[in-house]
Amino acid sequence: MGSILISRSLARALLASVALLTASVLLAGCDTDQVSLATNAKANQPVPPKLLAAMVEKDMDLQSPILVRLFKQEAELEVWKQTRNGQFALLKTYPICRWSGDLGPKVREGDRQAPEGFYSINPGQMNPQSAYYLSFNTGYPNAFDKALGRSGSQLMVHGDCSSRGCYAMTDEQIAEIYSLGRESFFGGQKAFQLQAYPFKMTPVNMAKHRNNPNMPFWKMIKEGYDHFEVTRQEPKVDFCEKKYVFDAAKTPDAKRDPVFDASAKCPAYVIPEDIASAVREKDARDQAEYAKLVAKGTPVARMNTGIDGGMNKIFAAKIPEGSTGLSEGAEGTTLQMLAMAKAPGTIPGHVNPPRPNLDAAAPSPQEEPVVAVSAPATSTRVAAAQPAEKSQEKSQEKSQSGGFFSNLGRKMGLGTADTTATASAPPPQATASVAPATTSTTPPSAASRLKAAVTRFVPGRDTTKDAPKPAVAAAKPAEPAKPDTRLAATRPALKPTVSDDPAGGPQMAGAAPVVQSNSFDSRFGAVK
């Protein structure tokens, strides 16, 4: 009897398991993609309140469709969202933390190129279990890429700010972007469009890159760019004869929609006249502006064969020796100006900025240097920089020959013109043009320098009588042309493309010496 009861219990358990499995399979068949979108806490993060407020302000629903645009040169990712009137509006622009390769499409596996073109992202391409926090697959290669024999796999938009052919964001950024995609899928969007461009397809950029061998491809995808610009609707994308076709519709006499094959001859199709006319007008304006720019000699952007991609300026400003690669920021901004800005997300410690292209020619005249800023002209005598070993030898020789009082006076800022450790003596003609005619060329003694240092701090005493005139006159705070070395010692180090070597590497002319934090100058800089 007992064995019969056990058998019945096992049978009921098996039947229950089968029923549950069948139900889960049926549910999965209807909603497999949505179930896989949010399998952990990272993928379940809600849309931030600020974005929700922006949606309310722009008349958007939380679960309305989205569209994403990527721009390499500007290192920006845009998320567009459909408003209640049916058109798309820009919701938010994210600075890209890192992208790899060069301007131009991806061609083969392992070329480290981030793809360019039009791609479709469905729920199955969303990866909540990504090794790079969260990610979604771009869908490369699409039918156009395959028709040209292009290869590559697992090209993602992901977090972790590290790229080998992908578009990398910070973890916080990809969490927001992922949540926006997830909600659009929950709202019924079957797939959102990803448009990846080398740069914003403006007449200026097209003129700058007019000699690039990728220009025929860029002109082709610019048509899709223009379709979106004039309609603010997601353009319908098809492929035939190894080219893109946008917003194709059946001819008036056709009974069914045209069937496209990327490698086959294009079928008969038309583009709706309202879209076609708007695109033609925009293209005519762009072409006229382009012709003006070329006619006036807009410089051509140099080729950057073998470069290592780029990153947005706001991230490069936070990374030691940061380089932006090809990315461009707002007019007039520099890495120093952006260094105080808050980065949109946590930058991991293993991020490497784009490597400088050592084989490239010098920047074109129109290109503003990313970091290197020329020093303003002053009347102060600034010696030319010496090699590090000579500068150190010279400093050691002076410290050995000057004695205690000489060293003390020099540390208190009362030395002769050679107070910068890495500066060499100025040429005779420069000395003659600056020094007063009646000034003796004999350097003051160590005793006179020490006396000047002591009397300088006695209240009520006139220190100008006893001060060594040749040295102190050039170092008076009241002299407007004298660089303030006290401030220079406390400012954070700049991040030029040429690295500053704290071990004694060469400095640029006019650069302030590197002062250690525990040095005499740093402790007593306030009383100079």
Short mmCIF file of C-alpha atoms in Angstrom, two decimals:
data_model
loop_
_atom_site.label_atom_id
_atom_site.label_comp_id
_atom_site.label_asym_id
_atom_site.label_seq_id
_atom_site.Cartn_x
_atom_site.Cartn_y
_atom_site.Cartn_z
CA MET A 1 0.00 0.00 0.00
CA GLY A 2 2.83 2.31 0.94
CA SER A 3 4.60 1.66 -2.34
CA ILE A 4 1.41 2.46 -4.26
CA LEU A 5 1.06 5.81 -2.46
CA ILE A 6 4.71 6.66 -3.17
CA SER A 7 4.24 5.80 -6.83
CA ARG A 8 1.14 8.01 -7.05
CA SER A 9 3.02 10.87 -5.35
CA LEU A 10 5.90 10.57 -7.80
CA ALA A 11 3.48 10.46 -10.70
CA ARG A 12 1.72 13.62 -9.49
CA ALA A 13 5.07 15.35 -9.03
CA LEU A 14 6.17 14.39 -12.52
CA LEU A 15 2.90 15.56 -14.02
CA ALA A 16 3.17 18.86 -12.15
CA SER A 17 6.74 19.33 -13.38
CA VAL A 18 5.70 18.60 -16.96
CA ALA A 19 2.82 21.07 -16.67
CA LEU A 20 5.08 23.77 -15.30
CA LEU A 21 7.70 23.11 -17.98
CA THR A 22 5.06 23.22 -20.72
CA ALA A 23 3.64 26.46 -19.36
CA SER A 24 7.09 28.04 -19.16
CA VAL A 25 7.89 26.97 -22.72
CA LEU A 26 4.62 28.43 -23.98
CA LEU A 27 5.27 31.66 -22.11
CA ALA A 28 8.84 31.72 -23.37
CA GLY A 29 7.64 31.23 -26.91
CA CYS A 30 5.52 34.37 -26.58
CA ASP A 31 7.93 36.46 -24.57
CA THR A 32 11.38 34.88 -24.57
CA ASP A 33 13.15 38.14 -25.37
CA GLN A 34 11.43 40.13 -22.65
CA VAL A 35 12.12 37.47 -20.02
CA SER A 36 15.83 37.53 -20.92
CA LEU A 37 16.10 41.32 -20.76
CA ALA A 38 16.19 41.60 -16.98
CA THR A 39 17.68 38.58 -15.25
CA ASN A 40 19.70 40.38 -12.57
CA ALA A 41 19.84 43.57 -10.53
CA LYS A 42 22.04 45.40 -13.04
CA ALA A 43 19.59 44.81 -15.87
CA ASN A 44 16.62 45.72 -13.65
CA GLN A 45 17.80 49.19 -12.68
CA PRO A 46 15.01 51.74 -13.11
CA VAL A 47 15.22 54.69 -15.45
CA PRO A 48 16.75 57.57 -13.41
CA PRO A 49 14.35 60.27 -12.14
CA LYS A 50 16.13 62.99 -14.16
CA LEU A 51 15.49 61.10 -17.39
CA LEU A 52 11.86 60.56 -16.39
CA ALA A 53 11.50 64.28 -15.80
CA ALA A 54 13.06 64.99 -19.19
CA MET A 55 10.55 62.65 -20.82
CA VAL A 56 7.66 64.48 -19.20
CA GLU A 57 9.06 67.80 -20.37
CA LYS A 58 9.47 66.53 -23.95
CA ASP A 59 6.06 64.82 -24.10
CA MET A 60 7.44 61.28 -24.20
CA ASP A 61 6.14 58.07 -22.67
CA LEU A 62 8.44 55.84 -20.65
CA GLN A 63 7.88 52.87 -22.98
CA SER A 64 7.79 54.69 -26.31
CA PRO A 65 10.26 53.59 -29.03
CA ILE A 66 13.89 54.74 -29.02
CA LEU A 67 16.58 55.26 -31.68
CA VAL A 68 20.36 55.48 -31.11
CA ARG A 69 22.95 57.43 -33.11
CA LEU A 70 26.75 57.12 -32.68
CA PHE A 71 29.43 59.54 -33.89
CA LYS A 72 33.09 58.52 -33.78
CA GLN A 73 34.85 61.84 -34.35
CA GLU A 74 32.74 63.65 -31.76
CA ALA A 75 32.75 60.57 -29.48
CA GLU A 76 29.04 60.92 -28.70
CA LEU A 77 26.08 58.57 -28.40
CA GLU A 78 22.59 60.06 -28.81
CA VAL A 79 19.39 58.45 -27.53
CA TRP A 80 16.27 59.66 -29.36
CA LYS A 81 12.79 58.82 -28.16
CA GLN A 82 9.41 59.01 -29.85
CA THR A 83 7.12 61.77 -28.61
CA ARG A 84 3.34 61.58 -28.47
CA ASN A 85 3.09 63.28 -31.87
CA GLY A 86 4.88 60.32 -33.44
CA GLN A 87 8.20 62.00 -34.20
CA PHE A 88 11.53 61.34 -32.49
CA ALA A 89 13.20 63.94 -30.31
CA LEU A 90 16.62 63.91 -28.70
CA LEU A 91 16.39 62.70 -25.12
CA LYS A 92 20.05 62.65 -24.05
CA THR A 93 23.58 62.77 -25.46
CA TYR A 94 26.21 60.56 -23.80
CA PRO A 95 29.95 61.16 -24.23
CA ILE A 96 31.60 57.93 -25.40
CA CYS A 97 34.33 56.78 -23.04
CA ARG A 98 36.30 54.79 -25.63
CA TRP A 99 36.02 53.57 -29.21
CA SER A 100 38.72 51.86 -31.24
CA GLY A 101 40.05 51.92 -34.77
CA ASP A 102 39.82 54.73 -37.30
CA LEU A 103 37.12 56.60 -39.16
CA GLY A 104 35.57 54.17 -41.60
CA PRO A 105 33.56 50.93 -41.56
CA LYS A 106 34.65 47.63 -40.10
CA VAL A 107 35.98 45.30 -42.82
CA ARG A 108 37.31 42.12 -41.25
CA GLU A 109 37.59 40.23 -37.99
CA GLY A 110 40.41 41.52 -35.84
CA ASP A 111 40.89 44.92 -37.50
CA ARG A 112 39.82 46.65 -34.24
CA GLN A 113 37.41 48.83 -36.20
CA ALA A 114 34.13 49.91 -34.64
CA PRO A 115 31.35 49.41 -37.22
CA GLU A 116 29.60 52.14 -39.19
CA GLY A 117 26.20 51.88 -40.83
CA PHE A 118 22.60 51.05 -39.92
CA TYR A 119 21.83 48.15 -37.59
CA SER A 120 18.76 46.74 -35.86
CA ILE A 121 18.80 45.83 -32.16
CA ASN A 122 16.17 43.34 -31.00
CA PRO A 123 15.63 42.10 -27.42
CA GLY A 124 17.72 38.99 -28.07
CA GLN A 125 20.78 41.20 -28.64
CA MET A 126 20.53 42.71 -25.15
CA ASN A 127 23.02 41.04 -22.82
CA PRO A 128 22.27 41.36 -19.07
CA GLN A 129 25.11 38.91 -18.29
CA SER A 130 27.82 40.89 -20.07
CA ALA A 131 31.42 40.66 -18.87
CA TYR A 132 31.47 44.44 -19.44
CA TYR A 133 28.69 45.23 -16.95
CA LEU A 134 25.80 45.44 -19.46
CA SER A 135 25.80 45.47 -23.25
CA PHE A 136 23.88 45.05 -26.46
CA ASN A 137 25.14 43.59 -29.74
CA THR A 138 25.23 46.04 -32.64
CA GLY A 139 24.17 43.33 -35.10
CA TYR A 140 27.30 43.64 -37.23
CA PRO A 141 27.60 42.35 -39.91
CA ASN A 142 24.28 43.32 -41.46
CA ALA A 143 23.16 42.16 -44.92
CA PHE A 144 25.12 44.94 -46.64
CA ASP A 145 28.33 44.00 -44.79
CA LYS A 146 27.86 40.32 -45.63
CA ALA A 147 27.30 41.11 -49.31
CA LEU A 148 30.71 42.76 -49.36
CA GLY A 149 32.35 39.83 -47.59
CA ARG A 150 33.01 41.76 -44.40
CA SER A 151 33.58 39.75 -41.24
CA GLY A 152 33.49 40.30 -37.50
CA SER A 153 31.53 39.23 -34.45
CA GLN A 154 30.46 40.35 -31.00
CA LEU A 155 30.68 44.05 -31.78
CA MET A 156 29.01 45.63 -28.78
CA VAL A 157 27.98 48.81 -27.08
CA HIS A 158 28.97 48.03 -23.50
CA GLY A 159 30.33 49.39 -20.23
CA ASP A 160 33.78 49.18 -18.64
CA CYS A 161 35.27 51.94 -20.84
CA SER A 162 37.51 49.49 -22.73
CA SER A 163 37.25 48.90 -26.48
CA ARG A 164 38.66 46.46 -29.03
CA GLY A 165 36.29 47.21 -31.88
CA CYS A 166 33.33 48.25 -29.75
CA TYR A 167 31.76 51.44 -28.45
CA ALA A 168 32.49 51.55 -24.71
CA MET A 169 30.63 53.62 -22.15
CA THR A 170 30.99 53.82 -18.38
CA ASP A 171 28.97 51.34 -16.34
CA GLU A 172 26.59 54.06 -15.19
CA GLN A 173 25.99 55.22 -18.76
CA ILE A 174 25.28 51.77 -20.18
CA ALA A 175 22.92 51.12 -17.25
CA GLU A 176 20.80 54.11 -18.35
CA ILE A 177 20.95 53.22 -22.04
CA TYR A 178 20.09 49.59 -21.30
CA SER A 179 17.11 50.62 -19.15
CA LEU A 180 15.79 52.84 -21.96
CA GLY A 181 16.04 49.98 -24.45
CA ARG A 182 14.43 47.55 -22.02
CA GLU A 183 11.44 49.82 -21.42
CA SER A 184 10.95 50.41 -25.14
CA PHE A 185 10.81 46.63 -25.69
CA PHE A 186 8.36 46.25 -22.82
CA GLY A 187 6.30 48.93 -24.56
CA GLY A 188 6.07 46.86 -27.73
CA GLN A 189 9.01 48.04 -29.88
CA LYS A 190 10.27 44.99 -31.77
CA ALA A 191 13.73 46.42 -32.45
CA PHE A 192 15.40 49.82 -32.20
CA GLN A 193 17.65 51.26 -34.87
CA LEU A 194 21.36 51.94 -34.31
CA GLN A 195 22.92 54.46 -36.70
CA ALA A 196 26.74 54.58 -36.51
CA TYR A 197 28.57 57.40 -38.33
CA PRO A 198 32.19 58.54 -38.65
CA PHE A 199 31.12 62.08 -37.73
CA LYS A 200 28.08 64.32 -37.87
CA MET A 201 27.26 64.44 -41.56
CA THR A 202 27.48 68.20 -41.95
CA PRO A 203 28.88 70.08 -44.98
CA VAL A 204 31.89 71.13 -42.90
CA ASN A 205 32.82 67.58 -41.97
CA MET A 206 32.17 66.30 -45.48
CA ALA A 207 34.49 69.02 -46.84
CA LYS A 208 37.22 68.24 -44.33
CA HIS A 209 37.18 64.55 -45.26
CA ARG A 210 36.53 64.95 -49.00
CA ASN A 211 39.73 63.09 -49.94
CA ASN A 212 39.08 60.12 -47.67
CA PRO A 213 38.73 56.84 -49.62
CA ASN A 214 35.63 56.01 -47.52
CA MET A 215 33.75 59.01 -48.89
CA PRO A 216 31.53 57.00 -51.34
CA PHE A 217 30.33 54.85 -48.44
CA TRP A 218 29.80 57.89 -46.23
CA LYS A 219 27.75 59.65 -48.92
CA MET A 220 25.57 56.55 -49.13
CA ILE A 221 24.82 56.39 -45.40
CA LYS A 222 24.38 60.18 -45.36
CA GLU A 223 21.18 59.59 -47.31
CA GLY A 224 19.79 57.72 -44.30
CA TYR A 225 21.08 60.49 -42.04
CA ASP A 226 19.19 63.04 -44.15
CA HIS A 227 16.01 60.93 -44.16
CA PHE A 228 16.00 60.99 -40.37
CA GLU A 229 16.88 64.68 -40.20
CA VAL A 230 13.98 65.78 -42.41
CA THR A 231 11.30 63.39 -41.11
CA ARG A 232 12.33 62.70 -37.48
CA GLN A 233 11.11 59.17 -38.19
CA GLU A 234 13.14 55.98 -38.13
CA PRO A 235 14.07 55.39 -41.78
CA LYS A 236 13.16 52.02 -43.24
CA VAL A 237 16.41 50.34 -44.32
CA ASP A 238 16.80 47.82 -47.17
CA PHE A 239 19.76 46.55 -49.20
CA CYS A 240 20.19 45.68 -52.87
CA GLU A 241 23.03 45.71 -55.38
CA LYS A 242 25.42 45.99 -52.42
CA LYS A 243 24.07 49.35 -51.36
CA TYR A 244 21.68 50.92 -48.83
CA VAL A 245 18.14 51.91 -49.78
CA PHE A 246 16.06 54.10 -47.45
CA ASP A 247 12.29 54.36 -47.08
CA ALA A 248 11.55 52.26 -50.17
CA ALA A 249 7.89 51.56 -50.91
CA LYS A 250 6.06 49.61 -53.60
CA THR A 251 5.25 51.25 -56.91
CA PRO A 252 1.66 52.45 -57.49
CA ASP A 253 0.86 49.50 -59.77
CA ALA A 254 2.46 46.85 -57.56
CA LYS A 255 0.33 44.45 -55.55
CA ARG A 256 2.91 43.64 -52.90
CA ASP A 257 5.91 45.21 -51.25
CA PRO A 258 9.24 44.85 -53.05
CA VAL A 259 11.58 42.07 -51.92
CA PHE A 260 15.18 43.14 -51.39
CA ASP A 261 18.37 41.10 -51.50
CA ALA A 262 21.66 42.80 -50.68
CA SER A 263 23.53 40.90 -53.40
CA ALA A 264 20.78 40.92 -56.05
CA LYS A 265 19.43 43.49 -58.43
CA CYS A 266 17.17 46.09 -56.87
CA PRO A 267 13.43 45.49 -57.33
CA ALA A 268 11.08 48.18 -58.55
CA TYR A 269 10.39 50.66 -55.76
CA VAL A 270 9.66 54.30 -55.08
CA ILE A 271 10.42 56.70 -52.26
CA PRO A 272 7.37 58.63 -51.00
CA GLU A 273 7.41 62.04 -52.67
CA ASP A 274 7.10 64.05 -49.46
CA ILE A 275 10.23 62.38 -48.09
CA ALA A 276 12.09 62.44 -51.40
CA SER A 277 11.47 66.14 -51.99
CA ALA A 278 12.51 67.11 -48.45
CA VAL A 279 15.72 65.07 -48.77
CA ARG A 280 16.48 66.63 -52.17
CA GLU A 281 16.10 70.14 -50.75
CA LYS A 282 18.36 69.37 -47.80
CA ASP A 283 20.96 67.76 -50.04
CA ALA A 284 20.92 70.78 -52.37
CA ARG A 285 21.59 73.11 -49.42
CA ASP A 286 24.37 70.85 -48.15
CA GLN A 287 25.98 70.62 -51.57
CA ALA A 288 25.95 74.41 -51.99
CA GLU A 289 27.57 74.90 -48.58
CA TYR A 290 30.08 72.14 -49.32
CA ALA A 291 31.05 73.82 -52.62
CA LYS A 292 31.64 77.14 -50.83
CA LEU A 293 33.85 75.47 -48.22
CA VAL A 294 35.93 73.70 -50.87
CA ALA A 295 36.21 76.87 -52.99
CA LYS A 296 37.59 78.89 -50.09
CA GLY A 297 40.17 76.20 -49.40
CA THR A 298 38.92 74.40 -46.32
CA PRO A 299 41.91 72.27 -45.26
CA VAL A 300 41.58 68.53 -45.69
CA ALA A 301 41.79 66.43 -42.53
CA ARG A 302 44.94 64.36 -42.46
CA MET A 303 44.75 60.61 -42.83
CA ASN A 304 45.21 58.71 -39.59
CA THR A 305 46.20 55.24 -40.73
CA GLY A 306 46.82 52.92 -37.81
CA ILE A 307 45.38 55.11 -35.06
CA ASP A 308 43.89 53.68 -31.89
CA GLY A 309 40.44 55.27 -31.86
CA GLY A 310 39.29 58.03 -29.59
CA MET A 311 37.45 59.09 -26.48
CA ASN A 312 35.42 62.10 -25.49
CA LYS A 313 37.33 65.06 -24.07
CA ILE A 314 35.53 64.90 -20.75
CA PHE A 315 37.04 61.47 -20.12
CA ALA A 316 40.48 62.27 -21.52
CA ALA A 317 40.66 65.17 -19.04
CA LYS A 318 40.36 62.71 -16.14
CA ILE A 319 43.04 60.28 -17.28
CA PRO A 320 46.81 60.86 -16.86
CA GLU A 321 48.28 61.83 -20.22
CA GLY A 322 44.78 61.53 -21.67
CA SER A 323 44.40 61.83 -25.41
CA THR A 324 41.12 62.23 -27.27
CA GLY A 325 42.24 60.67 -30.53
CA LEU A 326 39.82 61.99 -33.14
CA SER A 327 37.10 63.23 -30.81
CA GLU A 328 36.18 66.89 -30.88
CA GLY A 329 34.49 68.87 -28.15
CA ALA A 330 32.70 72.17 -27.93
CA GLU A 331 34.33 75.20 -29.52
CA GLY A 332 37.14 76.58 -27.40
CA THR A 333 37.21 73.80 -24.82
CA THR A 334 40.45 72.19 -23.65
CA LEU A 335 41.29 69.26 -21.43
CA GLN A 336 42.28 71.72 -18.70
CA MET A 337 38.89 73.42 -18.86
CA LEU A 338 37.10 70.08 -18.68
CA ALA A 339 39.25 68.69 -15.87
CA MET A 340 37.00 70.35 -13.28
CA ALA A 341 33.81 69.03 -14.90
CA LYS A 342 32.10 65.98 -13.46
CA ALA A 343 32.59 62.88 -15.58
CA PRO A 344 29.34 61.04 -16.39
CA GLY A 345 30.20 57.81 -14.64
CA THR A 346 33.05 56.05 -12.89
CA ILE A 347 36.14 55.55 -15.02
CA PRO A 348 37.88 52.25 -14.21
CA GLY A 349 41.58 52.32 -13.43
CA HIS A 350 42.62 50.14 -16.38
CA VAL A 351 41.47 52.57 -19.09
CA ASN A 352 44.15 53.57 -21.60
CA PRO A 353 43.76 56.72 -23.69
CA PRO A 354 44.20 56.42 -27.45
CA ARG A 355 47.83 56.01 -28.44
CA PRO A 356 49.33 58.98 -30.30
CA ASN A 357 49.80 58.39 -34.00
CA LEU A 358 53.56 58.71 -34.34
CA ASP A 359 53.49 58.15 -38.10
CA ALA A 360 50.99 60.91 -38.81
CA ALA A 361 52.03 64.22 -40.25
CA ALA A 362 51.81 67.41 -38.26
CA PRO A 363 48.29 68.70 -37.53
CA SER A 364 46.63 70.70 -40.25
CA PRO A 365 46.56 74.47 -39.71
CA GLN A 366 42.85 74.50 -38.94
CA GLU A 367 43.12 71.84 -36.27
CA GLU A 368 43.48 73.23 -32.77
CA PRO A 369 45.96 71.27 -30.63
CA VAL A 370 44.19 69.10 -28.11
CA VAL A 371 46.36 69.90 -25.10
CA ALA A 372 49.48 71.83 -25.97
CA VAL A 373 48.84 75.51 -25.29
CA SER A 374 51.52 78.04 -26.17
CA ALA A 375 52.72 80.21 -23.30
CA PRO A 376 51.81 83.93 -23.51
CA ALA A 377 54.62 86.23 -24.52
CA THR A 378 56.19 88.13 -21.61
CA SER A 379 59.15 90.42 -21.10
CA THR A 380 60.57 88.15 -18.42
CA ARG A 381 63.83 86.45 -19.28
CA VAL A 382 63.02 82.80 -19.81
CA ALA A 383 65.96 80.54 -20.45
CA ALA A 384 65.80 77.70 -22.95
CA ALA A 385 65.31 74.23 -21.57
CA GLN A 386 68.37 72.05 -21.07
CA PRO A 387 68.63 68.28 -21.23
CA ALA A 388 67.82 66.69 -17.90
CA GLU A 389 71.30 65.37 -17.14
CA LYS A 390 72.95 68.76 -17.76
CA SER A 391 70.35 70.55 -15.62
CA GLN A 392 70.88 68.17 -12.73
CA GLU A 393 74.65 68.46 -12.97
CA LYS A 394 74.40 72.23 -12.97
CA SER A 395 72.10 72.23 -9.96
CA GLN A 396 74.44 69.92 -8.06
CA GLU A 397 77.47 72.03 -8.90
CA LYS A 398 75.79 75.19 -7.63
CA SER A 399 74.56 73.51 -4.45
CA GLN A 400 78.09 72.27 -3.71
CA SER A 401 79.83 75.58 -4.41
CA GLY A 402 77.34 77.98 -2.85
CA GLY A 403 77.41 76.76 0.74
CA PHE A 404 74.62 76.81 3.34
CA PHE A 405 73.68 80.49 3.10
CA SER A 406 73.64 80.44 -0.69
CA ASN A 407 71.36 77.40 -0.72
CA LEU A 408 69.09 78.92 1.93
CA GLY A 409 68.76 82.15 -0.01
CA ARG A 410 68.09 80.31 -3.24
CA LYS A 411 65.37 78.18 -1.61
CA MET A 412 63.71 81.35 -0.31
CA GLY A 413 63.50 82.67 -3.89
CA LEU A 414 66.35 85.16 -3.63
CA GLY A 415 68.79 83.64 -6.08
CA THR A 416 70.13 85.11 -9.24
CA ALA A 417 68.57 84.72 -12.65
CA ASP A 418 69.41 80.99 -12.57
CA THR A 419 66.72 80.06 -9.98
CA THR A 420 64.97 77.55 -12.24
CA ALA A 421 66.70 74.22 -11.88
CA THR A 422 66.37 73.30 -15.55
CA ALA A 423 67.10 76.73 -17.07
CA SER A 424 70.36 77.63 -18.73
CA ALA A 425 71.95 81.06 -18.68
CA PRO A 426 70.33 83.54 -21.09
CA PRO A 427 72.32 84.72 -24.10
CA PRO A 428 74.32 87.94 -23.62
CA GLN A 429 72.11 89.98 -25.91
CA ALA A 430 68.99 89.02 -23.92
CA THR A 431 70.69 90.06 -20.67
CA ALA A 432 71.70 93.39 -22.09
CA SER A 433 68.18 94.18 -23.25
CA VAL A 434 66.64 93.55 -19.83
CA ALA A 435 69.19 94.48 -17.19
CA PRO A 436 69.48 98.18 -16.19
CA ALA A 437 72.44 100.03 -17.64
CA THR A 438 73.90 100.86 -14.21
CA THR A 439 73.54 97.38 -12.79
CA SER A 440 76.73 95.57 -11.92
CA THR A 441 77.18 92.22 -13.60
CA THR A 442 78.87 90.79 -10.48
CA PRO A 443 76.46 88.44 -8.70
CA PRO A 444 75.64 89.32 -5.07
CA SER A 445 77.39 87.42 -2.35
CA ALA A 446 75.74 84.78 -0.20
CA ALA A 447 75.86 87.13 2.80
CA SER A 448 74.04 89.92 0.96
CA ARG A 449 71.36 87.52 -0.22
CA LEU A 450 70.82 86.22 3.31
CA LYS A 451 70.70 89.77 4.66
CA ALA A 452 68.03 90.65 2.11
CA ALA A 453 66.04 87.60 3.13
CA VAL A 454 66.14 88.56 6.83
CA THR A 455 65.40 92.27 6.40
CA ARG A 456 62.54 91.45 4.05
CA PHE A 457 60.46 90.18 6.96
CA VAL A 458 61.27 92.90 9.53
CA PRO A 459 58.12 95.06 9.96
CA GLY A 460 58.44 98.70 9.00
CA ARG A 461 61.80 98.38 7.39
CA ASP A 462 62.50 99.51 3.85
CA THR A 463 63.94 96.43 2.18
CA THR A 464 64.62 98.06 -1.15
CA LYS A 465 67.78 99.73 0.12
CA ASP A 466 69.63 96.57 1.03
CA ALA A 467 68.23 94.16 -1.53
CA PRO A 468 70.60 92.91 -4.22
CA LYS A 469 69.23 94.89 -7.12
CA PRO A 470 70.05 92.65 -10.07
CA ALA A 471 68.43 89.56 -8.57
CA VAL A 472 65.63 90.99 -6.44
CA ALA A 473 64.50 93.51 -9.00
CA ALA A 474 63.76 90.69 -11.37
CA ALA A 475 61.91 88.77 -8.68
CA LYS A 476 59.73 91.49 -7.14
CA PRO A 477 56.06 90.50 -6.83
CA ALA A 478 55.09 93.89 -8.21
CA GLU A 479 56.70 93.14 -11.56
CA PRO A 480 53.69 92.17 -13.77
CA ALA A 481 55.75 90.19 -16.27
CA LYS A 482 57.23 87.82 -13.64
CA PRO A 483 55.51 84.42 -13.61
CA ASP A 484 54.05 83.57 -10.20
CA THR A 485 55.98 80.43 -9.31
CA ARG A 486 54.10 80.08 -6.05
CA LEU A 487 50.85 79.48 -7.87
CA ALA A 488 52.52 77.32 -10.47
CA ALA A 489 53.81 75.03 -7.75
CA THR A 490 50.34 74.47 -6.35
CA ARG A 491 48.43 74.05 -9.61
CA PRO A 492 47.62 70.48 -10.72
CA ALA A 493 49.87 69.26 -13.47
CA LEU A 494 48.64 69.80 -17.02
CA LYS A 495 48.06 66.80 -19.25
CA PRO A 496 49.77 67.50 -22.56
CA THR A 497 50.28 64.88 -25.19
CA VAL A 498 53.99 65.07 -24.40
CA SER A 499 54.32 63.52 -20.98
CA ASP A 500 55.91 65.41 -18.09
CA ASP A 501 58.70 63.34 -16.59
CA PRO A 502 58.87 63.99 -12.82
CA ALA A 503 62.26 62.28 -12.73
CA GLY A 504 63.86 65.22 -14.45
CA GLY A 505 62.84 65.01 -18.08
CA PRO A 506 63.04 68.02 -20.37
CA GLN A 507 60.62 70.87 -19.82
CA MET A 508 59.14 73.28 -22.32
CA ALA A 509 60.45 76.83 -22.32
CA GLY A 510 58.73 78.87 -19.63
CA ALA A 511 57.58 75.84 -17.64
CA ALA A 512 57.74 76.05 -13.85
CA PRO A 513 60.02 73.55 -12.09
CA VAL A 514 58.47 70.53 -10.46
CA VAL A 515 58.54 71.07 -6.67
CA GLN A 516 58.20 68.09 -4.36
CA SER A 517 55.48 68.26 -1.73
CA ASN A 518 57.95 67.93 1.16
CA SER A 519 60.44 70.50 -0.15
CA PHE A 520 61.48 73.74 1.49
CA ASP A 521 59.73 75.76 -1.22
CA SER A 522 56.40 74.06 -0.73
CA ARG A 523 56.45 74.54 3.07
CA PHE A 524 57.47 78.18 3.01
CA GLY A 525 55.92 79.25 -0.30
CA ALA A 526 53.34 81.37 1.53
CA VAL A 527 55.90 83.80 2.88
CA LYS A 528 57.68 84.43 -0.42
#
